[in-house]
Amino acid sequence: MMPFVLSIVVTWSVANVMKPLITLIREKKINRSTIATKGGMPSGHSALVVSLATALFLETGLSPVFATGAVLAILVMYDAVLVRSEIEKQARILNRLLAKQGIEERLEENVGHTFSEVMVS
């Protein structure tokens, strides 16, 4: 049981530690806030559910438990790419409207992932 849980925790942790490193390589500056961001490369949530589904497969084979994990993984990745991209579009539009009204409050715009960000995870 412990290797099962450990593999999932390590996968999620590594994915989220990689975000600032990738930002450093891309933008040539350190940005610690990328550890806690919802979007960006790689997708921590996708890495976590794929790790979970893989661990379930290695533990139980082609079983109903594995099938449940695989369906969960597909739903999370679908949400990360398609649903959250729509949320980003809405946030951009709302932020422009808020700015025109002189309201300083902003919605977070970087909450989704591209297809490649999810697949790399």
XYZ file of C-alpha atoms in Angstrom, residues 7-117:
111
model
C 4.193 6.846 -6.214
C 1.150 9.113 -6.478
C 2.497 11.703 -4.022
C 5.930 11.742 -5.694
C 4.409 12.123 -9.169
C 2.253 15.078 -8.137
C 5.136 16.711 -6.245
C 7.608 16.341 -9.115
C 5.101 17.771 -11.596
C 4.548 20.846 -9.440
C 8.238 21.375 -8.691
C 8.935 21.233 -12.440
C 6.669 24.225 -13.150
C 9.058 26.902 -11.815
C 12.008 25.113 -13.436
C 10.286 25.151 -16.819
C 9.392 28.825 -16.291
C 13.043 29.539 -15.474
C 14.181 27.881 -18.699
C 11.503 29.590 -20.837
C 11.546 33.085 -19.318
C 15.066 33.205 -17.817
C 13.686 34.256 -14.424
C 12.632 32.553 -11.202
C 8.911 32.602 -10.461
C 8.058 30.623 -7.305
C 4.356 31.355 -7.693
C 4.193 28.848 -10.564
C 4.319 26.013 -8.009
C 0.777 26.836 -6.916
C -0.700 27.812 -10.289
C -3.579 25.847 -11.723
C -2.420 25.952 -15.332
C 0.873 25.671 -17.111
C 3.360 22.970 -17.908
C 3.102 20.219 -16.716
C -0.376 19.447 -15.449
C -0.021 18.229 -11.868
C -3.603 16.990 -11.783
C -3.143 14.987 -14.978
C 0.113 13.526 -13.724
C -1.580 12.542 -10.461
C -4.552 10.750 -12.053
C -2.417 8.988 -14.650
C -0.124 7.838 -11.834
C -3.177 6.645 -9.910
C -4.580 4.749 -12.906
C -1.186 3.193 -13.625
C -0.758 2.134 -9.990
C -4.255 0.645 -10.014
C -3.440 -1.285 -13.183
C -0.165 -2.605 -11.750
C -1.938 -3.566 -8.514
C -5.181 -5.044 -9.903
C -4.691 -5.622 -13.652
C -7.625 -5.081 -15.991
C -10.185 -4.845 -13.204
C -13.208 -2.693 -12.393
C -10.984 -0.792 -9.945
C -8.532 0.041 -12.745
C -11.421 0.973 -15.085
C -12.705 3.409 -12.446
C -9.250 5.002 -12.178
C -8.946 5.227 -15.968
C -12.354 6.931 -16.276
C -11.375 9.372 -13.518
C -8.123 10.142 -15.357
C -9.974 10.811 -18.613
C -12.458 13.121 -16.866
C -9.722 15.117 -15.138
C -7.726 15.518 -18.362
C -10.877 16.484 -20.307
C -11.613 19.131 -17.683
C -8.027 20.420 -17.726
C -8.013 20.963 -21.499
C -11.548 21.734 -22.603
C -13.588 22.979 -19.651
C -10.895 25.150 -18.077
C -9.979 26.723 -21.423
C -13.535 28.055 -21.558
C -13.139 29.387 -18.011
C -9.957 31.195 -19.129
C -11.825 32.825 -22.039
C -14.602 33.969 -19.729
C -12.094 35.322 -17.183
C -10.334 37.375 -19.902
C -13.625 38.885 -21.062
C -14.787 39.610 -17.523
C -11.417 41.157 -16.605
C -11.695 43.529 -19.593
C -15.210 44.495 -18.538
C -14.075 45.033 -14.940
C -11.172 47.204 -16.112
C -13.537 49.339 -18.215
C -15.681 49.862 -15.126
C -12.621 50.881 -13.106
C -12.844 47.847 -10.843
C -9.424 46.563 -9.827
C -10.489 43.031 -8.862
C -9.292 40.414 -11.368
C -10.162 36.800 -12.056
C -7.333 34.326 -12.550
C -6.866 33.679 -16.261
C -4.290 30.892 -16.219
C -6.318 27.923 -14.987
C -6.289 25.499 -17.912
C -3.856 23.436 -19.891
C -3.114 22.866 -23.531
C -3.444 19.374 -24.933
C 0.352 19.018 -25.044
C 0.720 20.092 -21.382
